[in-house]
Short mmCIF file of C-alpha atoms and ligand atoms in Angstrom, two decimals:
data_model
loop_
_atom_site.label_atom_id
_atom_site.label_comp_id
_atom_site.label_asym_id
_atom_site.label_seq_id
_atom_site.Cartn_x
_atom_site.Cartn_y
_atom_site.Cartn_z
CA MET V 1 29.05 -18.39 -3.52
CA LYS V 2 26.35 -16.98 -3.24
CA LYS V 3 25.27 -13.58 -4.35
CA ILE V 4 23.45 -10.69 -2.08
CA THR V 5 22.32 -7.13 -4.19
CA ILE V 6 21.58 -4.37 -1.25
CA ILE V 7 19.30 -2.10 -3.86
CA ILE V 8 19.65 1.74 -2.42
CA PRO V 9 16.91 4.27 -3.27
CA ALA V 10 18.37 7.65 -3.39
CA TYR V 11 17.63 11.19 -4.25
CA ASN V 12 19.63 13.71 -3.45
CA GLU V 13 21.76 12.07 -0.85
CA GLU V 14 25.81 13.46 -0.87
CA GLU V 15 26.34 13.65 2.21
CA SER V 16 25.41 10.24 3.48
CA LEU V 17 27.32 8.67 0.81
CA PRO V 18 31.00 8.33 1.93
CA PRO V 19 29.94 7.53 5.84
CA LEU V 20 27.14 4.62 4.24
CA TYR V 21 30.05 3.60 1.84
CA GLU V 22 32.35 3.13 4.85
CA ARG V 23 29.78 0.59 6.37
CA LEU V 24 29.51 -1.34 3.95
CA GLU V 25 32.56 -1.59 3.01
CA LYS V 26 33.36 -3.00 6.49
CA LEU V 27 30.69 -4.87 6.52
CA MET V 28 30.93 -6.83 3.26
CA SER V 29 34.64 -7.48 4.28
CA SER V 30 33.52 -9.63 7.39
CA MET V 31 30.97 -11.69 5.22
CA GLU V 32 33.84 -12.60 2.83
CA HIS V 33 31.40 -16.76 1.99
CA TYR V 34 29.10 -14.09 0.20
CA GLU V 35 29.90 -11.59 -2.83
CA PHE V 36 27.75 -8.76 -3.22
CA GLU V 37 26.13 -5.98 -5.11
CA ILE V 38 25.29 -2.85 -4.06
CA LEU V 39 23.16 -1.72 -6.45
CA PHE V 40 21.59 1.93 -6.30
CA VAL V 41 19.28 3.59 -8.05
CA ASN V 42 19.60 7.31 -8.51
CA ASP V 43 15.68 8.63 -8.12
CA GLY V 44 16.52 11.97 -10.10
CA SER V 45 18.78 13.20 -7.52
CA LYS V 46 19.94 17.00 -8.09
CA ASP V 47 23.56 17.31 -5.89
CA ASN V 48 26.35 15.72 -6.17
CA THR V 49 25.05 11.65 -5.55
CA ILE V 50 25.34 10.24 -8.82
CA ASN V 51 28.85 11.13 -9.56
CA LEU V 52 29.90 9.95 -5.85
CA ILE V 53 28.11 7.04 -7.13
CA LYS V 54 29.87 6.40 -10.26
CA GLU V 55 33.70 7.66 -8.21
CA TYR V 56 32.96 3.80 -5.88
CA ARG V 57 31.79 1.64 -8.70
CA GLU V 58 35.09 2.94 -10.47
CA LYS V 59 37.24 2.03 -7.28
CA ASP V 60 35.03 -0.92 -6.48
CA ASN V 61 33.11 -3.08 -9.67
CA ARG V 62 30.50 -4.44 -7.01
CA ILE V 63 29.18 -1.28 -6.88
CA SER V 64 26.34 -0.72 -9.57
CA TYR V 65 23.84 1.66 -10.34
CA VAL V 66 20.33 2.71 -12.15
CA ASP V 67 20.13 6.74 -12.76
CA PHE V 68 16.30 7.66 -13.49
CA SER V 69 15.95 10.11 -16.06
CA ARG V 70 14.16 12.10 -13.65
CA ASN V 71 13.07 12.23 -9.36
CA PHE V 72 10.20 8.62 -9.80
CA GLY V 73 9.51 8.57 -5.67
CA LYS V 74 11.55 5.84 -3.78
CA GLU V 75 8.59 3.13 -4.56
CA ILE V 76 9.37 2.98 -7.92
CA ALA V 77 13.02 3.58 -7.80
CA MET V 78 12.80 -0.04 -5.46
CA VAL V 79 10.77 -1.48 -8.43
CA ALA V 80 13.68 -0.77 -10.48
CA GLY V 81 16.28 -2.37 -8.22
CA LEU V 82 14.11 -5.43 -8.61
CA ASP V 83 14.56 -5.13 -11.85
CA TYR V 84 18.46 -4.59 -12.17
CA ALA V 85 19.24 -7.06 -9.44
CA THR V 86 21.19 -9.81 -9.98
CA GLY V 87 21.99 -11.16 -6.60
CA ASP V 88 20.52 -14.37 -4.97
CA CYS V 89 18.43 -12.46 -2.35
CA VAL V 90 18.02 -8.61 -2.24
CA ILE V 91 18.30 -6.34 1.07
CA PHE V 92 16.35 -3.05 0.92
CA MET V 93 18.55 -0.19 2.70
CA ASP V 94 18.39 3.96 2.95
CA ALA V 95 21.12 5.65 1.74
CA ASP V 96 20.42 7.68 4.51
CA LEU V 97 21.77 4.65 7.50
CA GLN V 98 18.77 4.89 9.35
CA ASP V 99 18.82 1.13 8.71
CA PRO V 100 22.12 -0.27 10.63
CA PRO V 101 24.07 -2.23 7.82
CA GLU V 102 25.32 -3.94 11.34
CA LEU V 103 21.65 -6.20 10.83
CA ILE V 104 22.48 -8.14 7.76
CA PRO V 105 24.77 -10.68 8.86
CA GLU V 106 21.12 -11.21 11.25
CA LEU V 107 18.89 -11.16 7.64
CA VAL V 108 21.71 -13.48 5.70
CA LYS V 109 21.51 -16.40 8.78
CA TYR V 110 17.98 -16.03 8.80
CA TRP V 111 17.95 -16.52 5.29
CA GLU V 112 20.08 -19.36 5.37
CA GLU V 113 18.32 -21.21 7.55
CA GLY V 114 15.21 -20.82 4.84
CA TYR V 115 13.15 -18.22 5.32
CA ASP V 116 12.18 -16.00 2.34
CA ASP V 117 11.58 -12.96 3.54
CA VAL V 118 13.03 -11.42 6.28
CA TYR V 119 12.05 -8.15 7.69
CA ALA V 120 13.51 -5.78 10.82
CA LYS V 121 10.70 -4.20 13.19
CA ARG V 122 11.68 -0.82 14.11
CA ASN V 123 12.42 -1.30 18.03
CA SER V 124 12.16 2.15 18.70
CA ARG V 125 12.38 5.22 16.23
CA LYS V 126 14.92 7.67 17.41
CA GLY V 127 14.93 11.39 15.55
CA GLU V 128 11.07 10.80 14.99
CA THR V 129 8.23 13.48 16.07
CA TRP V 130 5.18 11.77 18.69
CA LEU V 131 2.97 12.99 15.68
CA LYS V 132 4.58 10.69 13.42
CA LYS V 133 4.92 7.63 15.51
CA PHE V 134 0.45 8.09 16.18
CA THR V 135 -0.17 8.77 12.81
CA SER V 136 1.45 5.96 11.62
CA LYS V 137 -0.01 3.36 14.69
CA MET V 138 -3.22 4.51 14.01
CA TYR V 139 -2.20 4.00 9.96
CA TYR V 140 -1.29 0.39 10.05
CA ARG V 141 -4.81 -0.02 12.59
CA VAL V 142 -7.03 1.57 9.80
CA LEU V 143 -5.33 -0.27 7.25
CA GLN V 144 -5.66 -3.67 9.30
CA HIS V 145 -9.02 -3.47 10.01
CA LEU V 146 -9.88 -2.98 6.09
CA THR V 147 -7.85 -5.90 4.97
CA ASN V 148 -7.11 -10.02 5.68
CA ILE V 149 -4.30 -9.76 4.84
CA PRO V 150 -1.71 -9.76 7.77
CA ILE V 151 0.25 -6.39 7.42
CA GLN V 152 3.53 -5.65 9.54
CA GLU V 153 3.55 -3.00 11.89
CA ASP V 154 6.62 -0.47 12.44
CA THR V 155 8.17 -2.09 9.35
CA GLY V 156 9.91 -0.02 6.99
CA ASP V 157 11.40 -1.67 3.05
CA PHE V 158 14.21 -2.67 5.40
CA ARG V 159 14.65 -6.11 4.53
CA LEU V 160 15.40 -9.12 2.63
CA LEU V 161 14.16 -11.55 -0.44
CA ASP V 162 14.48 -14.30 -1.23
CA ARG V 163 14.88 -14.84 -5.15
CA ARG V 164 11.68 -15.92 -5.74
CA CYS V 165 10.19 -13.06 -3.78
CA VAL V 166 11.72 -10.78 -5.84
CA ASN V 167 10.50 -12.80 -9.71
CA ALA V 168 7.27 -12.48 -7.79
CA LEU V 169 7.37 -9.04 -6.76
CA LYS V 170 8.65 -7.83 -10.69
CA LYS V 171 5.06 -9.16 -11.64
CA MET V 172 3.17 -7.00 -10.46
CA ARG V 173 3.70 -3.13 -12.66
CA GLU V 174 0.95 -1.45 -10.54
CA SER V 175 1.98 2.72 -11.16
CA GLN V 176 0.68 3.64 -7.68
CA ARG V 177 2.16 1.37 -5.37
CA GLN V 178 2.82 0.03 -2.44
CA SER V 179 5.70 -1.90 -1.32
CA LYS V 180 4.80 -3.00 2.34
CA SER V 181 0.82 -4.36 1.89
CA MET V 182 3.04 -5.76 -1.53
CA PHE V 183 5.19 -7.53 0.15
CA SER V 184 2.63 -8.52 3.03
CA TRP V 185 0.49 -9.80 -0.05
CA ILE V 186 3.12 -12.10 -1.81
CA GLY V 187 3.37 -14.02 1.52
CA TYR V 188 5.99 -16.70 1.84
CA LYS V 189 8.03 -18.26 5.01
CA LYS V 190 8.81 -14.50 7.03
CA LYS V 191 10.96 -13.40 9.62
CA GLU V 192 10.82 -10.53 12.00
CA VAL V 193 13.95 -9.38 13.57
CA LEU V 194 14.09 -6.21 15.62
CA TYR V 195 16.62 -3.01 15.59
CA ASP V 196 16.79 0.55 16.83
CA ARG V 197 16.30 3.01 13.97
CA ASP V 198 18.80 5.16 13.97
CA PRO V 199 18.33 9.21 13.09
CA ARG V 200 19.13 10.06 9.73
CA ILE V 201 22.74 10.49 8.95
CA ALA V 202 22.71 13.56 7.21
CA GLY V 203 20.48 15.58 5.27
CA LYS V 204 17.37 15.96 5.78
CA THR V 205 13.86 13.88 5.09
CA LYS V 206 12.70 13.37 1.67
CA TRP V 207 9.70 13.06 3.30
CA ASN V 208 6.94 15.29 4.15
CA TYR V 209 3.45 15.55 5.27
CA LYS V 210 1.94 15.88 1.78
CA LYS V 211 4.25 13.13 0.71
CA LEU V 212 3.23 10.63 3.31
CA VAL V 213 -0.38 11.62 3.47
CA ASP V 214 0.00 10.36 -0.13
CA LEU V 215 1.36 7.32 -0.02
CA ALA V 216 -1.11 6.70 3.25
CA ILE V 217 -4.52 7.08 0.63
CA ASP V 218 -2.01 4.89 -1.88
CA GLY V 219 -1.67 2.12 0.59
CA ILE V 220 -5.81 1.75 1.32
CA THR V 221 -6.56 2.46 -2.23
CA SER V 222 -4.19 -0.18 -3.95
CA PHE V 223 -4.39 -2.47 -0.86
CA THR V 224 -8.32 -3.36 -0.79
CA THR V 225 -11.33 -1.50 -2.77
CA SER V 226 -13.71 -1.19 0.36
CA PRO V 227 -13.62 2.08 0.39
CA LEU V 228 -15.28 1.82 -2.24
CA ARG V 229 -18.31 0.18 -0.39
CA ILE V 230 -18.92 3.34 2.23
CA SER V 231 -22.01 4.17 -0.54
CA THR V 232 -23.00 0.93 -0.11
CA TYR V 233 -23.27 1.20 3.43
CA ILE V 234 -23.76 4.74 3.30
CA SER V 235 -27.06 3.42 2.15
CA ILE V 236 -28.52 1.25 4.51
CA PRO V 237 -29.30 4.07 7.13
CA THR V 238 -30.70 5.87 4.76
CA PHE V 239 -33.46 3.87 4.14
CA ILE V 240 -34.44 2.96 7.26
CA VAL V 241 -34.57 6.20 8.32
CA LEU V 242 -36.98 6.66 4.51
CA PHE V 243 -39.24 3.60 5.92
CA VAL V 244 -39.30 4.52 9.84
CA TYR V 245 -40.39 8.29 8.81
CA PHE V 246 -42.69 7.14 5.96
CA VAL V 247 -44.87 4.51 8.78
CA TYR V 248 -44.71 7.67 11.46
CA VAL V 249 -46.26 9.65 8.31
CA ILE V 250 -48.76 7.83 7.36
CA ALA V 251 -49.58 6.38 10.82
CA LYS V 252 -49.84 9.68 11.87
CA CYS V 253 -52.01 10.75 9.30
CA ILE V 254 -54.60 7.46 9.85
CA VAL V 255 -54.48 7.78 13.35
CA THR V 256 -55.84 12.10 12.74
CA ASN V 257 -57.58 12.04 9.61
CA THR V 258 -55.23 14.44 7.97
CA MET V 259 -53.42 14.77 4.69
CA ILE V 260 -49.96 14.13 3.97
CA GLN V 261 -48.48 17.39 4.89
CA ALA V 262 -46.52 19.35 1.27
CA TYR V 263 -43.06 19.09 3.91
CA GLN V 264 -43.54 15.53 5.52
CA ALA V 265 -43.98 14.51 1.24
CA ILE V 266 -41.04 16.53 0.65
CA ILE V 267 -38.57 14.69 3.26
CA LEU V 268 -39.95 11.17 2.10
CA LEU V 269 -38.97 11.92 -1.19
CA ILE V 270 -35.60 13.90 -0.75
CA LEU V 271 -34.96 10.53 1.55
CA PHE V 272 -35.95 8.06 -1.86
CA PHE V 273 -34.46 9.23 -4.20
CA SER V 274 -30.77 9.82 -2.31
CA GLY V 275 -31.33 6.82 -0.54
CA ILE V 276 -31.81 5.02 -4.33
CA GLN V 277 -28.98 7.16 -5.45
CA ILE V 278 -26.13 6.53 -2.91
CA LEU V 279 -27.13 3.04 -3.51
CA LEU V 280 -26.37 3.07 -7.46
CA ILE V 281 -22.84 4.63 -6.85
CA GLY V 282 -22.26 1.78 -4.22
CA ILE V 283 -22.91 -0.34 -7.27
CA ILE V 284 -21.57 1.65 -9.56
CA GLY V 285 -18.87 1.27 -6.78
CA GLU V 286 -18.70 -2.14 -6.96
CA TYR V 287 -17.88 -3.00 -10.69
CA LEU V 288 -15.53 0.29 -10.54
CA GLY V 289 -13.87 -2.41 -7.87
CA ARG V 290 -13.36 -5.21 -9.56
CA ILE V 291 -11.96 -2.93 -13.15
CA PHE V 292 -9.71 -1.90 -10.28
CA ASN V 293 -7.87 -5.44 -8.77
CA GLU V 294 -8.16 -6.51 -12.66
CA SER V 295 -6.91 -3.73 -14.22
CA LYS V 296 -3.64 -4.64 -11.49
CA ASN V 297 -2.88 -7.99 -13.60
CA ARG V 298 -1.30 -9.86 -10.23
CA PRO V 299 -0.88 -12.98 -10.75
CA LEU V 300 -3.48 -14.88 -9.53
CA TYR V 301 -1.53 -17.20 -6.56
CA LEU V 302 2.14 -17.79 -5.83
CA VAL V 303 2.64 -21.27 -5.41
CA ASN V 304 5.62 -22.23 -2.38
CA GLU V 305 6.24 -25.52 -3.22
CA TYR V 306 6.21 -28.24 -6.95
CA ASN V 307 6.53 -31.44 -5.83
CA GLY V 308 9.48 -30.93 -3.01
CA GLU V 309 10.65 -28.41 -5.41
CA LYS V 310 10.68 -24.38 -4.09
CA GLU V 311 8.91 -22.41 -7.22
CA MET V 312 10.96 -19.60 -8.37
CA ASN V 313 8.24 -17.71 -10.11
CA ASP V 314 10.50 -17.16 -12.44
N1 UDP T 1 14.08 8.04 -1.82
C1 UDP T 1 14.31 8.18 -3.18
N2 UDP T 1 13.39 8.99 -3.94
C2 UDP T 1 12.51 10.21 -3.29
C3 UDP T 1 11.92 9.90 -2.03
C4 UDP T 1 13.60 9.23 -1.08
O1 UDP T 1 14.82 7.41 -3.59
O2 UDP T 1 11.31 10.24 -3.73
C5 UDP T 1 15.41 7.75 -1.05
C6 UDP T 1 15.52 8.18 0.17
O3 UDP T 1 16.97 8.66 -0.95
C7 UDP T 1 16.46 8.01 1.28
C8 UDP T 1 15.22 6.29 1.55
O4 UDP T 1 14.22 6.78 -0.16
O5 UDP T 1 17.95 6.36 0.55
C9 UDP T 1 14.65 7.21 2.45
O6 UDP T 1 14.25 8.70 2.54
P1 UDP T 1 14.13 8.68 4.00
O7 UDP T 1 15.39 9.14 4.93
O8 UDP T 1 14.31 10.63 2.75
O9 UDP T 1 12.59 9.21 4.02
P2 UDP T 1 12.36 8.69 5.47
O10 UDP T 1 13.41 7.52 6.35
O11 UDP T 1 12.40 10.07 6.45
O12 UDP T 1 11.29 7.94 5.83
MG1 MG T 2 15.34 8.73 6.57
#
């Protein structure tokens, strides 16, 4: 029997857990041809979350949990989930039932058809402000523009990953992470499933705009080093302005047969040296980008098949 691990990061989710458990139980009994593991990662909750999870585990041995020593954030909780999961595939799910468990049979169906990464794409986002929707849309535009790897828009972390994707992700140990870009980076056969995202069942969102902006910046800076190129790009127009102004000043001096003015000399010097400075910062940026990429220590490539056999990455 194949085993499915459902990874659920939970931070102060005591109100969501009872309905969540109930719906998961229903799901598991409807999919009797699979073995299940529900792996909670308690991300330093300050409420009763961990005690509830322990209670569930006592009466249901399909429940496991990892209890963090403090709040490390959802991204890191997901890493722990990958590390501790024992299933043949894993499914990431939020604790607040925004990702309906009823979609899981469909995800599994595509997995059985041979897809490695079945991700759920949001059809609609109930209970979210237009500002959040708009900013998220713009963000994906920019991110997509900055990188060559296709990024799935309107996709959260709700997805099924085959064991070999799990093993691949486990090799990526960078500490500042944005899982979404990593899911794109590993590649493999992907399949999209549409769903309606429900509003949170209870409690409040753990995100605020500061956290979202942080995540957005992490996403861009961990995905590409192109922001480091900005100074190289700025230095080019600076030099063009310098050159044009230089020619203009010299031509004017010759035509009017006068000496170069002090202010003109100052402007030229400023343009010249600031151009050089920006250029040099850009060069440092290039090397910094290389150090940054090497320090992530990612695998250089991931193999899909070797002589017709699936590469499991372990
Ligand atoms: N979460 C977590 N650690 C955190 C913040 C959130 O493990 O520091 C979990 C949270 O319990 C939930 C999931 O991540 O299961 C998504 O959080 P939330 O619903 O607050 O985010 P939103 O759906 O509003 O984007
Ligand atoms: Mg939520």
